[in-house]
PDB file of C-alpha atoms and ligand atoms in Angstrom:
ATOM      1  CA  UNK A  56     -18.882  -7.428  21.008  1.00 68.00           C
ATOM      2  CA  UNK A  57     -18.418 -10.063  18.338  1.00 74.00           C
ATOM      3  CA  UNK A  58     -16.068 -12.990  17.245  1.00 84.00           C
ATOM      4  CA  UNK A  59     -14.352 -12.248  14.173  1.00 91.00           C
ATOM      5  CA  UNK A  60     -12.206 -14.216  11.817  1.00 94.00           C
ATOM      6  CA  UNK A  61      -9.588 -12.566   9.684  1.00 96.00           C
ATOM      7  CA  UNK A  62      -6.832 -13.552   7.206  1.00 97.00           C
ATOM      8  CA  UNK A  63      -4.035 -11.374   7.273  1.00 98.00           C
ATOM      9  CA  UNK A  64      -0.909 -12.153   5.300  1.00 98.00           C
ATOM     10  CA  UNK A  65      -2.430 -15.626   4.617  1.00 97.00           C
ATOM     11  CA  UNK A  66      -2.579 -16.301   8.192  1.00 97.00           C
ATOM     12  CA  UNK A  67      -5.843 -16.890  10.001  1.00 97.00           C
ATOM     13  CA  UNK A  68      -6.688 -15.051  13.244  1.00 96.00           C
ATOM     14  CA  UNK A  69      -9.649 -15.393  15.449  1.00 95.00           C
ATOM     15  CA  UNK A  70     -10.684 -12.250  17.653  1.00 94.00           C
ATOM     16  CA  UNK A  71     -13.164 -12.879  20.507  1.00 93.00           C
ATOM     17  CA  UNK A  72     -15.210 -10.279  22.193  1.00 91.00           C
ATOM     18  CA  UNK A  73     -13.969  -7.748  19.781  1.00 93.00           C
ATOM     19  CA  UNK A  74     -15.878  -4.237  20.169  1.00 94.00           C
ATOM     20  CA  UNK A  75     -17.555  -4.065  16.731  1.00 93.00           C
ATOM     21  CA  UNK A  76     -16.420  -0.283  16.538  1.00 96.00           C
ATOM     22  CA  UNK A  77     -12.762  -1.407  16.338  1.00 97.00           C
ATOM     23  CA  UNK A  78     -10.913  -0.276  13.000  1.00 98.00           C
ATOM     24  CA  UNK A  79      -8.912  -2.659  11.128  1.00 98.00           C
ATOM     25  CA  UNK A  80      -5.934  -0.617  11.835  1.00 98.00           C
ATOM     26  CA  UNK A  81      -6.436  -0.865  15.415  1.00 98.00           C
ATOM     27  CA  UNK A  82      -6.998  -4.606  15.259  1.00 98.00           C
ATOM     28  CA  UNK A  83      -3.748  -5.147  13.343  1.00 98.00           C
ATOM     29  CA  UNK A  84      -1.621  -2.852  15.514  1.00 98.00           C
ATOM     30  CA  UNK A  85      -3.109  -3.214  18.980  1.00 97.00           C
ATOM     31  CA  UNK A  86      -4.731  -6.619  18.946  1.00 97.00           C
ATOM     32  CA  UNK A  87      -2.377  -8.592  16.540  1.00 97.00           C
ATOM     33  CA  UNK A  88       0.742  -6.717  16.860  1.00 98.00           C
ATOM     34  CA  UNK A  89       1.044  -6.364  13.237  1.00 98.00           C
ATOM     35  CA  UNK A  90       2.707  -2.881  13.165  1.00 98.00           C
ATOM     36  CA  UNK A  91       3.472  -2.354   9.531  1.00 98.00           C
ATOM     37  CA  UNK A  92       0.357  -0.228   8.919  1.00 98.00           C
ATOM     38  CA  UNK A  93       1.157   3.101  10.660  1.00 98.00           C
ATOM     39  CA  UNK A  94      -1.317   5.476  12.386  1.00 98.00           C
ATOM     40  CA  UNK A  95      -0.679   8.996  11.206  1.00 97.00           C
ATOM     41  CA  UNK A  96      -3.846  11.005  11.102  1.00 98.00           C
ATOM     42  CA  UNK A  97      -6.443   8.157  11.984  1.00 98.00           C
ATOM     43  CA  UNK A  98      -8.853  10.152   9.734  1.00 96.00           C
ATOM     44  CA  UNK A  99      -8.254   8.830   6.252  1.00 97.00           C
ATOM     45  CA  UNK A 100      -5.994  11.709   5.161  1.00 97.00           C
ATOM     46  CA  UNK A 101      -2.341  10.787   5.222  1.00 98.00           C
ATOM     47  CA  UNK A 102      -2.433   7.053   3.703  1.00 98.00           C
ATOM     48  CA  UNK A 103       0.143   5.850   6.278  1.00 98.00           C
ATOM     49  CA  UNK A 104      -2.316   3.039   7.268  1.00 98.00           C
ATOM     50  CA  UNK A 105      -2.851   1.821   3.675  1.00 98.00           C
ATOM     51  CA  UNK A 106      -3.275  -2.040   3.300  1.00 98.00           C
ATOM     52  CA  UNK A 107      -4.502  -4.182   0.686  1.00 98.00           C
ATOM     53  CA  UNK A 108      -8.056  -5.900   0.850  1.00 98.00           C
ATOM     54  CA  UNK A 109      -8.676  -8.396  -1.863  1.00 96.00           C
ATOM     55  CA  UNK A 110      -5.836  -6.610  -3.756  1.00 95.00           C
ATOM     56  CA  UNK A 111      -7.371  -3.106  -3.473  1.00 96.00           C
ATOM     57  CA  UNK A 112      -5.821  -0.294  -1.464  1.00 97.00           C
ATOM     58  CA  UNK A 113      -7.681   0.755   1.590  1.00 98.00           C
ATOM     59  CA  UNK A 114      -7.097   3.158   4.571  1.00 98.00           C
ATOM     60  CA  UNK A 115      -7.252   0.807   7.455  1.00 98.00           C
ATOM     61  CA  UNK A 116      -8.089   3.575   9.911  1.00 98.00           C
ATOM     62  CA  UNK A 117     -11.336   4.036   8.030  1.00 98.00           C
ATOM     63  CA  UNK A 118     -12.683   0.642   7.782  1.00 98.00           C
ATOM     64  CA  UNK A 119     -14.289  -1.517  10.657  1.00 97.00           C
ATOM     65  CA  UNK A 120     -12.495  -4.938  11.195  1.00 97.00           C
ATOM     66  CA  UNK A 121     -15.965  -6.626  11.440  1.00 96.00           C
ATOM     67  CA  UNK A 122     -16.448  -5.760   8.001  1.00 96.00           C
ATOM     68  CA  UNK A 123     -13.632  -7.997   6.663  1.00 96.00           C
ATOM     69  CA  UNK A 124     -14.523 -11.507   7.712  1.00 93.00           C
ATOM     70  CA  UNK A 125     -13.337 -13.809   4.946  1.00 89.00           C
ATOM     71  CA  UNK A 126     -11.444 -10.881   3.201  1.00 95.00           C
ATOM     72  CA  UNK A 127      -7.832 -11.437   2.013  1.00 96.00           C
ATOM     73  CA  UNK A 128      -5.932  -8.737   3.878  1.00 98.00           C
ATOM     74  CA  UNK A 129      -2.325  -7.921   3.043  1.00 98.00           C
ATOM     75  CA  UNK A 130      -0.128  -5.496   4.943  1.00 98.00           C
ATOM     76  CA  UNK A 131       3.574  -4.560   4.232  1.00 98.00           C
ATOM     77  CA  UNK A 132       4.731  -7.683   6.119  1.00 98.00           C
ATOM     78  CA  UNK A 133       2.973  -9.867   3.622  1.00 98.00           C
ATOM     79  CA  UNK A 134       4.360  -7.902   0.609  1.00 98.00           C
ATOM     80  CA  UNK A 135       7.995  -8.684   1.650  1.00 96.00           C
ATOM     81  CA  UNK A 136      10.301  -8.874   4.627  1.00 94.00           C
ATOM     82  CA  UNK A 137      14.094  -7.715   4.850  1.00 93.00           C
ATOM     83  CA  UNK A 138      15.184 -11.010   3.716  1.00 95.00           C
ATOM     84  CA  UNK A 139      12.818 -11.274   0.753  1.00 95.00           C
ATOM     85  CA  UNK A 140      12.108  -7.773  -0.545  1.00 97.00           C
ATOM     86  CA  UNK A 141       9.443  -7.267  -3.268  1.00 97.00           C
ATOM     87  CA  UNK A 142      10.693  -5.663  -6.422  1.00 97.00           C
ATOM     88  CA  UNK A 143       8.932  -2.556  -5.341  1.00 97.00           C
ATOM     89  CA  UNK A 144      10.549  -2.514  -1.765  1.00 98.00           C
ATOM     90  CA  UNK A 145      13.957  -3.114  -3.434  1.00 98.00           C
ATOM     91  CA  UNK A 146      13.345  -0.272  -5.924  1.00 98.00           C
ATOM     92  CA  UNK A 147      12.393   2.209  -2.809  1.00 98.00           C
ATOM     93  CA  UNK A 148      15.590   1.052  -1.435  1.00 97.00           C
ATOM     94  CA  UNK A 149      17.686   1.611  -4.466  1.00 97.00           C
ATOM     95  CA  UNK A 150      16.076   4.943  -5.321  1.00 97.00           C
ATOM     96  CA  UNK A 151      16.243   6.394  -1.645  1.00 96.00           C
ATOM     97  CA  UNK A 152      12.482   6.830  -1.948  1.00 97.00           C
ATOM     98  CA  UNK A 153      12.188   7.564   1.859  1.00 96.00           C
ATOM     99  CA  UNK A 154      13.783   9.469   4.663  1.00 95.00           C
ATOM    100  CA  UNK A 155      12.095   9.003   8.052  1.00 97.00           C
ATOM    101  CA  UNK A 156      10.227   5.898   6.650  1.00 96.00           C
ATOM    102  CA  UNK A 157       7.057   6.425   8.577  1.00 98.00           C
ATOM    103  CA  UNK A 158       4.964   6.601   5.509  1.00 98.00           C
ATOM    104  CA  UNK A 159       6.815   3.912   3.589  1.00 98.00           C
ATOM    105  CA  UNK A 160       4.766   0.942   4.491  1.00 98.00           C
ATOM    106  CA  UNK A 161       1.569   2.680   3.223  1.00 98.00           C
ATOM    107  CA  UNK A 162       3.350   4.025   0.199  1.00 98.00           C
ATOM    108  CA  UNK A 163       4.392   0.593  -0.923  1.00 98.00           C
ATOM    109  CA  UNK A 164       1.066  -1.157  -0.210  1.00 98.00           C
ATOM    110  CA  UNK A 165      -0.541   1.610  -2.317  1.00 98.00           C
ATOM    111  CA  UNK A 166       2.089   1.560  -5.130  1.00 98.00           C
ATOM    112  CA  UNK A 167       1.845  -2.335  -5.282  1.00 97.00           C
ATOM    113  CA  UNK A 168      -2.029  -1.701  -6.071  1.00 97.00           C
ATOM    114  CA  UNK A 169      -1.284   0.995  -8.359  1.00 95.00           C
ATOM    115  CA  UNK A 170       0.931  -0.928 -10.571  1.00 92.00           C
ATOM    116  CA  UNK A 171      -1.780  -3.573 -11.093  1.00 91.00           C
ATOM    117  CA  UNK A 172      -4.365  -0.666 -11.732  1.00 91.00           C
ATOM    118  CA  UNK A 173      -2.144   0.871 -14.452  1.00 87.00           C
ATOM    119  CA  UNK A 174      -1.307  -2.331 -16.039  1.00 83.00           C
ATOM    120  CA  UNK A 175      -4.989  -3.368 -16.170  1.00 83.00           C
ATOM    121  CA  UNK A 176      -6.261   0.064 -17.477  1.00 76.00           C
ATOM    122  CA  UNK A 177      -3.508   1.818 -19.341  1.00 71.00           C
ATOM    123  CA  UNK A 178      -4.542   2.028 -22.971  1.00 64.00           C
ATOM    124  CA  UNK A 179      -2.039   0.095 -25.180  1.00 63.00           C
ATOM    125  CA  UNK A 180      -1.995   2.619 -27.734  1.00 54.00           C
ATOM    126  CA  UNK A 181      -0.665   5.388 -25.408  1.00 59.00           C
ATOM    127  CA  UNK A 182       3.102   5.385 -25.384  1.00 58.00           C
ATOM    128  CA  UNK A 183       4.833   7.139 -22.658  1.00 62.00           C
ATOM    129  CA  UNK A 184       8.477   7.930 -21.567  1.00 65.00           C
ATOM    130  CA  UNK A 185       8.859   6.777 -17.950  1.00 65.00           C
ATOM    131  CA  UNK A 186      12.175   8.668 -17.645  1.00 62.00           C
ATOM    132  CA  UNK A 187      10.535  11.994 -18.446  1.00 66.00           C
ATOM    133  CA  UNK A 188       9.396  13.691 -15.286  1.00 63.00           C
ATOM    134  CA  UNK A 189       6.709  15.444 -17.272  1.00 65.00           C
ATOM    135  CA  UNK A 190       5.575  12.237 -19.035  1.00 71.00           C
ATOM    136  CA  UNK A 191       1.940  11.083 -18.958  1.00 71.00           C
ATOM    137  CA  UNK A 192       2.342   8.021 -17.050  1.00 80.00           C
ATOM    138  CA  UNK A 193       4.649   9.891 -14.453  1.00 85.00           C
ATOM    139  CA  UNK A 194       1.857  12.276 -13.894  1.00 87.00           C
ATOM    140  CA  UNK A 195      -0.692   9.379 -13.672  1.00 88.00           C
ATOM    141  CA  UNK A 196       1.531   7.866 -10.921  1.00 91.00           C
ATOM    142  CA  UNK A 197       1.623  11.104  -9.077  1.00 93.00           C
ATOM    143  CA  UNK A 198      -2.033  11.530  -9.238  1.00 93.00           C
ATOM    144  CA  UNK A 199      -2.735   7.976  -8.075  1.00 94.00           C
ATOM    145  CA  UNK A 200      -0.178   8.276  -5.310  1.00 97.00           C
ATOM    146  CA  UNK A 201      -1.792  11.521  -4.053  1.00 97.00           C
ATOM    147  CA  UNK A 202      -3.544   9.865  -1.250  1.00 97.00           C
ATOM    148  CA  UNK A 203      -0.221   8.899   0.366  1.00 98.00           C
ATOM    149  CA  UNK A 204       1.382  11.851   2.140  1.00 98.00           C
ATOM    150  CA  UNK A 205       5.372  11.934   2.674  1.00 97.00           C
ATOM    151  CA  UNK A 206       6.159  14.397   5.366  1.00 94.00           C
ATOM    152  CA  UNK A 207       9.776  14.376   4.235  1.00 95.00           C
ATOM    153  CA  UNK A 208       8.779  15.125   0.655  1.00 93.00           C
ATOM    154  CA  UNK A 209      10.596  12.129  -0.846  1.00 95.00           C
ATOM    155  CA  UNK A 210       8.079  12.279  -3.846  1.00 95.00           C
ATOM    156  CA  UNK A 211      10.421  12.502  -6.752  1.00 94.00           C
ATOM    157  CA  UNK A 212      12.333   9.322  -5.630  1.00 96.00           C
ATOM    158  CA  UNK A 213       9.009   7.530  -4.783  1.00 97.00           C
ATOM    159  CA  UNK A 214       7.746   8.218  -8.269  1.00 94.00           C
ATOM    160  CA  UNK A 215      11.152   7.075  -9.692  1.00 93.00           C
ATOM    161  CA  UNK A 216      10.989   3.752  -7.795  1.00 96.00           C
ATOM    162  CA  UNK A 217       7.396   3.058  -8.908  1.00 95.00           C
ATOM    163  CA  UNK A 218       8.238   4.077 -12.490  1.00 91.00           C
ATOM    164  CA  UNK A 219      11.207   1.803 -12.613  1.00 91.00           C
ATOM    165  CA  UNK A 220       9.196  -1.213 -11.519  1.00 93.00           C
ATOM    166  CA  UNK A 221       6.181  -0.355 -13.679  1.00 88.00           C
ATOM    167  CA  UNK A 222       8.571   0.029 -16.657  1.00 84.00           C
ATOM    168  CA  UNK A 223      10.176  -3.458 -16.022  1.00 85.00           C
ATOM    169  CA  UNK A 224       6.755  -5.025 -15.556  1.00 82.00           C
ATOM    170  CA  UNK A 225       5.330  -3.601 -18.594  1.00 76.00           C
ATOM    171  CA  UNK A 226       8.256  -4.603 -20.743  1.00 74.00           C
ATOM    172  CA  UNK A 227       8.168  -8.146 -19.485  1.00 74.00           C
ATOM    173  CA  UNK A 228       4.494  -8.413 -20.379  1.00 69.00           C
ATOM    174  CA  UNK A 229       4.734  -6.850 -23.926  1.00 63.00           C
TER     175      UNK A 229
HETATM  176 FE1  LIG B 829      -5.203   6.350   8.037  1.00 97.47          FE
HETATM  177 FE2  LIG B 829      -3.862   8.641   8.079  1.00 97.47          FE
HETATM  178  S1  LIG B 829      -3.891   6.939   9.604  1.00 97.47           S
HETATM  179  S2  LIG B 829      -5.164   7.852   6.571  1.00 97.47           S
END
């Protein structure tokens, strides 16, 4: 049992007498009622629980909450809400990038980090056609999103939504 201070979506929380074996996913969902991160497999296989920790995507079911004292944790609620959608959330909506929606919070958290990863690491000399489903960058997106499973198989539209936002961001920064 321990006392833990967490910062989630820029809000501070104190948890007293927390069983130190509690995962970050269970702390969010059961203790704090932050239910955006979903529990699918609870074994690191589906990505439904993906959240951001210091900007990096992490499966919340695989990490203990006590390891994150002082970290900056962001769930889908911190990325955007219905009245203030992020560009990526809007693109998912515009492109029908979901069906049942269960995996969507994890997909969007993962894609949010992916966009930063690609922007930082994509070699500037490599040109690519985002409209081309066989294009290099589209393949890169598919590979980097492979940890997020969609049981409804909305993959083509998920990739289209991410490509659209990435293209806009790359154009804005060029
Ligand atoms: Fe965490 Fe499936 S619930 S990866």
